[in-house]
Amino acid sequence: MHTTTIRSRTRLRLAGALAALLVAAGVATGPAAQADERHGKEPTLADLAQRHGRYFGSATDNPELVDEPYKALLGSEFDQITPGNGMKWYATEPQQGVFDFSKGDEIVDLARAHHQKVRGHTLVWHSQLPGWLTSREWTPAELRAVLKKHIQTEVRHYRGKVFAWDVVNEAFNEDGTYRETIFYKTLGPGYIADALRWARQADPRVKLYLNDYNIEVIGPKSDAYHRLAKELKAQGVPLDGIGLQAHLALQYGYPTTLEDNLRRFSRLGLDTSLTEVDIRMYLPATEEKLAQQADWYRDLTEACLAVRRCVGITLWDYTDKYSWIPAFFPGEGAALPWDEELRPKSAYFAIRDALR
Ligand code: 9MR
């Protein structure tokens, strides 16, 4: 009896050690992984992320949806989609009071067909605004009414179809002062709280986010969000999360304070997510740069997994074929985990490692 117990304990310990070895070797061991592997099918990034209670997503854009091989990977590898442009103001309210949700709807329908969730992007932003809005002066009362109507019409339209909204996008400058947008200049900083409240009225359940770039590190810009989020929470303004875009570039160094930064937002009772991830480099992409990029993708995935309220990661599209980088940063590119021929790069395998 006694020896049997010892033997079964030893056996358990051996089994545990074997499992640890398999995990260390990057071999998945959970029941879903075992079932997948029995059927000769590799788990997807989404499968792997789900085991941690996270999603793994990609942005996409309407013009790309004619590319069938692209669409196949988009539909199979990810469990979350963000429309890159289709839900922005210029697309959804091209004339004042005339709404057009066809582009966003196309992406929501595609996501639904693949059981993917959708992040709504974005309601209030200084960029990609329709001409009718930017080409004239507004009194505060007029602009408030325009903003409220835009937010509430769009949020109502996508109620139950998106799980989160980037309500206000890119509200701060690098030094942590408010960006002087049409909304700030006309309405003052209170436009952010108003936007959140109006969005909440239109959908009581959707997660409401503020979203920005260059807030991965602890510094003046992320401090501004931390301060604002704390104030909004104290005032009872509905805010659920902070989106860190994470448009990184090898030449600027890895944001080593990312994990601590995610954690300090968690401590305010907020979700966080990495919402627009890409890691660009100067071209040509060498083996060395691609290896460094892979390390960074691994590190940022691990940072999110290490912080309980970091709910998921979204690539700003998944392939270099449709990246925004070359058009905006001439001479730079190769920023995503799949190359222009839709072949997975080292970065893809590094993300898998991190998720295993
Ligand atoms: O990916 C978007 C690209 O197709 C647009 O041309 C560009 C216009 O500014 O916006 C891109 O997406 C941006 C996102 O909406 C907000 N954060 C920065 C992204 C890259 O510019």
Tab-separated table of C-alpha atoms and ligand atoms in Angstrom:
chain	number	residue	atom	x	y	z
A	1	MET	CA	0.000	0.000	0.000
A	2	HIS	CA	2.675	2.380	1.162
A	3	THR	CA	4.996	1.484	-1.738
A	4	THR	CA	2.102	1.784	-4.205
A	5	THR	CA	1.431	5.315	-2.968
A	6	ILE	CA	5.077	6.204	-3.301
A	7	ARG	CA	5.184	4.635	-6.740
A	8	SER	CA	2.099	6.488	-7.958
A	9	ARG	CA	3.476	9.711	-6.489
A	10	THR	CA	6.729	9.140	-8.327
A	11	ARG	CA	4.762	8.390	-11.472
A	12	LEU	CA	2.779	11.622	-11.040
A	13	ARG	CA	5.958	13.581	-10.506
A	14	LEU	CA	7.497	11.998	-13.601
A	15	ALA	CA	4.395	12.822	-15.617
A	16	GLY	CA	4.604	16.397	-14.344
A	17	ALA	CA	8.262	16.645	-15.262
A	18	LEU	CA	7.546	15.231	-18.722
A	19	ALA	CA	4.748	17.745	-19.249
A	20	ALA	CA	7.075	20.558	-18.157
A	21	LEU	CA	9.705	19.312	-20.599
A	22	LEU	CA	7.154	19.199	-23.410
A	23	VAL	CA	5.997	22.712	-22.541
A	24	ALA	CA	9.610	23.901	-22.446
A	25	ALA	CA	10.133	22.304	-25.850
A	26	GLY	CA	7.146	24.225	-27.155
A	27	VAL	CA	4.912	21.163	-27.455
A	28	ALA	CA	1.289	21.847	-26.519
A	29	THR	CA	-0.095	19.490	-23.907
A	30	GLY	CA	-3.713	20.543	-23.176
A	31	PRO	CA	-6.695	18.393	-24.289
A	32	ALA	CA	-7.566	20.701	-27.206
A	33	ALA	CA	-3.973	20.663	-28.414
A	34	GLN	CA	-3.822	16.882	-28.090
A	35	ALA	CA	-7.038	16.535	-30.108
A	36	ASP	CA	-5.698	18.930	-32.747
A	37	GLU	CA	-2.412	17.130	-32.938
A	38	ARG	CA	-4.140	13.722	-33.244
A	39	HIS	CA	-5.892	15.151	-36.289
A	40	GLY	CA	-2.624	16.524	-37.605
A	41	LYS	CA	-3.870	20.105	-37.218
A	42	GLU	CA	-1.758	22.810	-35.589
A	43	PRO	CA	-3.649	25.018	-33.140
A	44	THR	CA	-4.091	28.581	-34.440
A	45	LEU	CA	-2.949	31.750	-32.673
A	46	ALA	CA	-6.566	32.178	-31.595
A	47	ASP	CA	-6.698	28.619	-30.145
A	48	LEU	CA	-3.487	29.218	-28.237
A	49	ALA	CA	-4.583	32.637	-26.943
A	50	GLN	CA	-7.952	31.265	-25.826
A	51	ARG	CA	-6.219	28.854	-23.467
A	52	HIS	CA	-5.061	31.967	-21.610
A	53	GLY	CA	-8.500	33.575	-21.783
A	54	ARG	CA	-7.204	36.072	-24.361
A	55	TYR	CA	-8.046	36.792	-27.998
A	56	PHE	CA	-5.588	37.135	-30.850
A	57	GLY	CA	-6.805	39.373	-33.650
A	58	SER	CA	-5.997	41.281	-36.796
A	59	ALA	CA	-7.169	44.479	-38.398
A	60	THR	CA	-8.467	44.250	-41.917
A	61	ASP	CA	-9.785	46.646	-44.544
A	62	ASN	CA	-12.548	46.390	-47.125
A	63	PRO	CA	-10.443	46.583	-50.325
A	64	GLU	CA	-8.442	43.488	-49.241
A	65	LEU	CA	-11.477	41.294	-48.934
A	66	VAL	CA	-11.322	40.262	-52.609
A	67	ASP	CA	-8.044	38.419	-51.878
A	68	GLU	CA	-9.197	34.865	-51.161
A	69	PRO	CA	-5.952	33.377	-49.739
A	70	TYR	CA	-5.685	36.466	-47.503
A	71	LYS	CA	-9.270	36.041	-46.383
A	72	ALA	CA	-8.783	32.356	-45.641
A	73	LEU	CA	-5.956	33.042	-43.181
A	74	LEU	CA	-7.821	36.003	-41.676
A	75	GLY	CA	-10.799	33.739	-41.075
A	76	SER	CA	-8.877	30.818	-39.626
A	77	GLU	CA	-5.937	32.110	-37.571
A	78	PHE	CA	-7.673	34.856	-35.560
A	79	ASP	CA	-10.671	35.172	-33.262
A	80	GLN	CA	-10.938	38.959	-33.323
A	81	ILE	CA	-11.117	41.542	-36.117
A	82	THR	CA	-10.819	45.346	-36.165
A	83	PRO	CA	-11.925	47.309	-39.236
A	84	GLY	CA	-8.875	49.421	-40.163
A	85	ASN	CA	-10.946	52.200	-41.731
A	86	GLY	CA	-14.541	51.084	-42.286
A	87	MET	CA	-16.013	52.441	-39.034
A	88	LYS	CA	-14.275	55.834	-39.063
A	89	TRP	CA	-16.253	59.063	-39.250
A	90	TYR	CA	-15.485	59.839	-42.923
A	91	ALA	CA	-16.818	56.405	-43.869
A	92	THR	CA	-19.866	56.259	-41.610
A	93	GLU	CA	-21.258	59.798	-41.846
A	94	PRO	CA	-20.047	61.120	-45.223
A	95	GLN	CA	-22.699	63.844	-45.158
A	96	GLN	CA	-24.049	65.422	-42.016
A	97	GLY	CA	-26.818	63.227	-40.656
A	98	VAL	CA	-26.511	60.708	-43.539
A	99	PHE	CA	-25.076	57.470	-42.204
A	100	ASP	CA	-23.504	54.675	-44.222
A	101	PHE	CA	-22.523	51.561	-42.312
A	102	SER	CA	-21.930	49.358	-45.357
A	103	LYS	CA	-18.133	49.109	-44.956
A	104	GLY	CA	-18.239	48.290	-41.253
A	105	ASP	CA	-21.137	45.901	-41.807
A	106	GLU	CA	-19.184	43.972	-44.435
A	107	ILE	CA	-16.435	43.345	-41.900
A	108	VAL	CA	-18.847	42.531	-39.066
A	109	ASP	CA	-20.619	39.998	-41.314
A	110	LEU	CA	-17.323	38.375	-42.268
A	111	ALA	CA	-16.268	38.210	-38.615
A	112	ARG	CA	-19.584	36.676	-37.602
A	113	ALA	CA	-19.251	33.998	-40.278
A	114	HIS	CA	-15.969	32.982	-38.617
A	115	HIS	CA	-17.158	33.387	-35.003
A	116	GLN	CA	-14.757	36.274	-34.483
A	117	LYS	CA	-15.385	39.214	-32.198
A	118	VAL	CA	-15.063	42.782	-33.416
A	119	ARG	CA	-13.456	45.880	-31.880
A	120	GLY	CA	-15.170	49.043	-33.023
A	121	HIS	CA	-12.650	51.622	-34.265
A	122	THR	CA	-13.143	54.588	-33.829
A	123	LEU	CA	-15.804	57.139	-32.817
A	124	VAL	CA	-13.900	60.350	-32.015
A	125	TRP	CA	-10.597	61.062	-33.729
A	126	HIS	CA	-8.985	64.157	-35.252
A	127	SER	CA	-8.034	62.284	-38.434
A	128	GLN	CA	-10.118	60.870	-41.300
A	129	LEU	CA	-12.999	63.210	-40.553
A	130	PRO	CA	-15.516	64.076	-43.294
A	131	GLY	CA	-15.061	67.383	-45.119
A	132	TRP	CA	-18.393	68.766	-43.942
A	133	LEU	CA	-17.140	68.580	-40.378
A	134	THR	CA	-13.682	70.107	-40.858
A	135	SER	CA	-14.475	72.770	-43.439
A	136	ARG	CA	-16.476	75.113	-41.249
A	137	GLU	CA	-16.581	76.665	-37.794
A	138	TRP	CA	-18.924	75.238	-35.138
A	139	THR	CA	-20.231	76.767	-31.962
A	140	PRO	CA	-19.758	74.540	-28.902
A	141	ALA	CA	-23.489	73.784	-28.808
A	142	GLU	CA	-23.518	72.811	-32.490
A	143	LEU	CA	-20.456	70.586	-32.252
A	144	ARG	CA	-21.738	68.874	-29.101
A	145	ALA	CA	-24.933	67.973	-30.896
A	146	VAL	CA	-23.043	66.720	-33.970
A	147	LEU	CA	-20.679	64.631	-31.833
A	148	LYS	CA	-23.444	63.148	-29.697
A	149	LYS	CA	-25.495	62.204	-32.729
A	150	HIS	CA	-22.529	60.613	-34.480
A	151	ILE	CA	-21.494	58.574	-31.454
A	152	GLN	CA	-24.968	57.420	-30.544
A	153	THR	CA	-26.080	56.542	-34.060
A	154	GLU	CA	-22.969	54.455	-34.694
A	155	VAL	CA	-22.902	52.772	-31.281
A	156	ARG	CA	-26.605	51.921	-31.570
A	157	HIS	CA	-26.075	50.483	-35.046
A	158	TYR	CA	-23.351	48.127	-33.810
A	159	ARG	CA	-24.956	47.287	-30.454
A	160	GLY	CA	-24.462	43.583	-29.774
A	161	LYS	CA	-22.110	43.313	-32.759
A	162	VAL	CA	-18.925	44.830	-31.366
A	163	PHE	CA	-17.575	43.939	-27.921
A	164	ALA	CA	-15.510	47.113	-27.497
A	165	TRP	CA	-15.246	50.645	-28.870
A	166	ASP	CA	-12.272	52.911	-29.225
A	167	VAL	CA	-14.422	55.835	-28.155
A	168	VAL	CA	-11.707	58.496	-28.279
A	169	ASN	CA	-8.548	57.887	-30.264
A	170	GLU	CA	-5.210	59.700	-29.876
A	171	ALA	CA	-6.336	62.495	-27.520
A	172	PHE	CA	-2.889	63.402	-26.162
A	173	ASN	CA	0.395	64.830	-27.469
A	174	GLU	CA	3.732	63.181	-26.728
A	175	ASP	CA	4.348	65.502	-23.758
A	176	GLY	CA	1.034	64.572	-22.147
A	177	THR	CA	-0.824	67.776	-23.032
A	178	TYR	CA	-4.163	67.526	-24.790
A	179	ARG	CA	-3.989	67.361	-28.561
A	180	GLU	CA	-5.569	70.517	-29.993
A	181	THR	CA	-8.208	68.790	-32.066
A	182	ILE	CA	-11.401	70.375	-33.345
A	183	PHE	CA	-13.151	68.708	-30.385
A	184	TYR	CA	-10.712	69.927	-27.750
A	185	LYS	CA	-10.522	73.435	-29.158
A	186	THR	CA	-14.292	73.826	-29.382
A	187	LEU	CA	-15.484	71.831	-26.362
A	188	GLY	CA	-12.542	71.662	-23.964
A	189	PRO	CA	-11.215	68.478	-22.321
A	190	GLY	CA	-14.707	67.512	-21.114
A	191	TYR	CA	-15.477	66.156	-24.592
A	192	ILE	CA	-13.830	62.879	-23.570
A	193	ALA	CA	-16.104	62.253	-20.572
A	194	ASP	CA	-19.108	63.313	-22.660
A	195	ALA	CA	-18.166	60.933	-25.472
A	196	LEU	CA	-17.869	58.033	-23.022
A	197	ARG	CA	-21.220	58.845	-21.386
A	198	TRP	CA	-23.006	59.140	-24.738
A	199	ALA	CA	-21.539	55.850	-25.898
A	200	ARG	CA	-22.667	54.157	-22.672
A	201	GLN	CA	-26.229	55.463	-23.110
A	202	ALA	CA	-26.336	53.925	-26.577
A	203	ASP	CA	-24.953	50.519	-25.516
A	204	PRO	CA	-24.970	49.615	-21.830
A	205	ARG	CA	-22.773	46.552	-22.303
A	206	VAL	CA	-20.014	47.371	-24.794
A	207	LYS	CA	-16.505	47.966	-23.385
A	208	LEU	CA	-15.477	51.599	-23.749
A	209	TYR	CA	-11.811	52.375	-24.454
A	210	LEU	CA	-9.437	55.260	-24.921
A	211	ASN	CA	-6.771	54.282	-27.448
A	212	ASP	CA	-3.399	55.782	-28.420
A	213	TYR	CA	0.113	55.153	-29.763
A	214	ASN	CA	3.420	55.642	-27.931
A	215	ILE	CA	1.797	54.831	-24.605
A	216	GLU	CA	3.437	51.404	-24.280
A	217	VAL	CA	6.181	52.814	-22.061
A	218	ILE	CA	5.700	54.618	-18.787
A	219	GLY	CA	6.289	58.272	-19.660
A	220	PRO	CA	4.533	61.626	-20.044
A	221	LYS	CA	1.976	60.398	-22.578
A	222	SER	CA	0.941	57.207	-20.757
A	223	ASP	CA	1.033	59.177	-17.470
A	224	ALA	CA	-1.553	61.522	-18.991
A	225	TYR	CA	-3.832	58.534	-19.662
A	226	HIS	CA	-3.246	57.168	-16.206
A	227	ARG	CA	-4.151	60.498	-14.634
A	228	LEU	CA	-7.204	60.986	-16.843
A	229	ALA	CA	-8.427	57.413	-16.310
A	230	LYS	CA	-8.153	57.822	-12.549
A	231	GLU	CA	-10.113	61.091	-12.690
A	232	LEU	CA	-12.793	59.626	-14.936
A	233	LYS	CA	-13.188	56.584	-12.677
A	234	ALA	CA	-13.442	58.850	-9.613
A	235	GLN	CA	-16.164	60.858	-11.349
A	236	GLY	CA	-18.104	57.740	-12.296
A	237	VAL	CA	-17.566	58.247	-16.033
A	238	PRO	CA	-17.936	54.936	-17.891
A	239	LEU	CA	-14.457	53.840	-18.951
A	240	ASP	CA	-13.558	50.160	-19.261
A	241	GLY	CA	-10.173	50.013	-20.892
A	242	ILE	CA	-7.069	51.562	-22.359
A	243	GLY	CA	-5.891	50.458	-25.800
A	244	LEU	CA	-2.152	50.591	-26.393
A	245	GLN	CA	-1.706	50.675	-30.145
A	246	ALA	CA	1.887	49.390	-30.054
A	247	HIS	CA	3.118	50.639	-33.430
A	248	LEU	CA	6.732	49.811	-32.615
A	249	ALA	CA	9.929	50.395	-34.612
A	250	LEU	CA	13.223	48.546	-34.151
A	251	GLN	CA	15.199	51.788	-34.299
A	252	TYR	CA	13.434	53.188	-31.221
A	253	GLY	CA	14.093	50.248	-28.882
A	254	TYR	CA	11.745	47.863	-27.112
A	255	PRO	CA	9.288	49.409	-24.613
A	256	THR	CA	10.718	47.639	-21.584
A	257	THR	CA	8.215	49.165	-19.151
A	258	LEU	CA	5.248	47.744	-21.094
A	259	GLU	CA	4.326	45.076	-18.548
A	260	ASP	CA	4.529	47.471	-15.572
A	261	ASN	CA	2.517	49.982	-17.529
A	262	LEU	CA	-0.232	47.434	-18.317
A	263	ARG	CA	-0.284	46.517	-14.642
A	264	ARG	CA	-0.748	50.075	-13.389
A	265	PHE	CA	-3.833	50.463	-15.601
A	266	SER	CA	-5.156	47.117	-14.303
A	267	ARG	CA	-4.812	48.481	-10.797
A	268	LEU	CA	-7.242	51.262	-11.724
A	269	GLY	CA	-9.762	48.517	-12.512
A	270	LEU	CA	-9.331	48.818	-16.264
A	271	ASP	CA	-8.875	46.300	-19.038
A	272	THR	CA	-5.976	46.857	-21.407
A	273	SER	CA	-5.245	45.532	-24.848
A	274	LEU	CA	-2.585	45.851	-27.512
A	275	THR	CA	-4.762	47.166	-30.297
A	276	GLU	CA	-2.687	47.913	-33.422
A	277	VAL	CA	0.526	45.963	-33.135
A	278	ASP	CA	3.235	46.152	-35.770
A	279	ILE	CA	7.032	46.331	-35.535
A	280	ARG	CA	8.589	48.161	-38.439
A	281	MET	CA	12.223	48.320	-39.509
A	282	TYR	CA	14.340	50.032	-42.144
A	283	LEU	CA	14.391	48.005	-45.341
A	284	PRO	CA	15.896	45.763	-46.478
A	285	ALA	CA	14.856	43.352	-43.761
A	286	THR	CA	17.903	41.279	-42.785
A	287	GLU	CA	17.874	37.958	-40.894
A	288	GLU	CA	19.209	39.827	-37.898
A	289	LYS	CA	16.445	42.440	-37.918
A	290	LEU	CA	13.775	39.798	-38.428
A	291	ALA	CA	15.155	37.841	-35.474
A	292	GLN	CA	15.047	40.944	-33.306
A	293	GLN	CA	11.515	41.630	-34.474
A	294	ALA	CA	10.543	38.054	-33.532
A	295	ASP	CA	11.968	38.589	-30.024
A	296	TRP	CA	9.888	41.731	-29.651
A	297	TYR	CA	6.699	39.983	-30.767
A	298	ARG	CA	7.443	37.247	-28.223
A	299	ASP	CA	8.135	39.786	-25.478
A	300	LEU	CA	5.007	41.846	-26.023
A	301	THR	CA	2.853	38.714	-26.141
A	302	GLU	CA	4.387	37.557	-22.861
A	303	ALA	CA	3.827	41.005	-21.335
A	304	CYS	CA	0.124	40.818	-22.137
A	305	LEU	CA	-0.153	37.264	-20.800
A	306	ALA	CA	1.571	38.312	-17.579
A	307	VAL	CA	-1.080	40.902	-16.742
A	308	ARG	CA	-4.481	39.440	-15.988
A	309	ARG	CA	-6.533	42.305	-17.364
A	310	CYS	CA	-4.661	42.520	-20.645
A	311	VAL	CA	-7.503	40.952	-22.619
A	312	GLY	CA	-5.968	40.469	-26.054
A	313	ILE	CA	-3.676	41.437	-28.883
A	314	THR	CA	-4.552	42.770	-32.334
A	315	LEU	CA	-2.089	43.007	-35.230
A	316	TRP	CA	-2.552	46.063	-37.469
A	317	ASP	CA	-3.301	43.630	-40.265
A	318	TYR	CA	-1.350	40.411	-40.270
A	319	THR	CA	0.625	40.526	-43.520
A	320	ASP	CA	3.200	42.921	-44.981
A	321	LYS	CA	1.086	42.784	-48.150
A	322	TYR	CA	-1.490	45.124	-46.562
A	323	SER	CA	0.533	47.046	-43.995
A	324	TRP	CA	0.063	50.825	-43.763
A	325	ILE	CA	3.768	51.311	-42.973
A	326	PRO	CA	5.493	51.624	-46.393
A	327	ALA	CA	3.079	54.367	-47.484
A	328	PHE	CA	3.490	56.380	-44.262
A	329	PHE	CA	7.189	55.749	-43.477
A	330	PRO	CA	9.091	55.597	-46.768
A	331	GLY	CA	11.976	53.111	-46.586
A	332	GLU	CA	10.433	51.195	-43.685
A	333	GLY	CA	8.273	48.079	-43.605
A	334	ALA	CA	8.298	44.300	-43.011
A	335	ALA	CA	6.377	45.052	-39.822
A	336	LEU	CA	4.008	42.095	-39.560
A	337	PRO	CA	4.308	38.365	-38.751
A	338	TRP	CA	3.416	37.235	-42.290
A	339	ASP	CA	5.360	38.428	-45.340
A	340	GLU	CA	3.972	39.829	-48.594
A	341	GLU	CA	3.431	36.307	-49.949
A	342	LEU	CA	1.440	35.396	-46.815
A	343	ARG	CA	4.280	33.198	-45.582
A	344	PRO	CA	4.760	33.157	-41.787
A	345	LYS	CA	7.969	34.866	-40.604
A	346	SER	CA	10.041	34.190	-37.471
A	347	ALA	CA	7.755	36.619	-35.656
A	348	TYR	CA	4.806	34.269	-36.173
A	349	PHE	CA	6.635	31.341	-34.584
A	350	ALA	CA	7.818	33.554	-31.739
A	351	ILE	CA	4.216	34.538	-30.948
A	352	ARG	CA	3.275	30.836	-30.956
A	353	ASP	CA	6.119	30.100	-28.541
A	354	ALA	CA	4.941	32.833	-26.209
A	355	LEU	CA	1.358	31.561	-26.288
A	356	ARG	CA	2.298	27.933	-25.587
B	1	9MR	O1	-4.598	51.506	-41.184
B	1	9MR	C1	-5.137	52.786	-41.425
B	1	9MR	C2	-4.730	53.258	-42.803
B	1	9MR	O2	-5.287	52.433	-43.797
B	1	9MR	C3	-5.167	54.687	-42.987
B	1	9MR	O3	-4.716	55.153	-44.230
B	1	9MR	C4	-4.620	55.519	-41.845
B	1	9MR	C5	-5.000	56.980	-41.961
B	1	9MR	O4	-4.478	57.699	-40.886
B	1	9MR	O5	-5.109	55.014	-40.631
B	1	9MR	C6	-4.623	53.755	-40.386
B	1	9MR	O6	-4.961	53.311	-39.090
B	1	9MR	C7	-4.553	54.130	-38.005
B	1	9MR	C8	-5.540	53.892	-36.891
B	1	9MR	O7	-6.828	54.166	-37.340
B	1	9MR	C9	-5.219	54.716	-35.674
B	1	9MR	N1	-3.861	54.531	-35.246
B	1	9MR	C10	-2.846	54.667	-36.273
B	1	9MR	C11	-3.174	53.773	-37.461
B	1	9MR	C12	-2.076	53.853	-38.505
B	1	9MR	O8	-2.052	55.130	-39.074
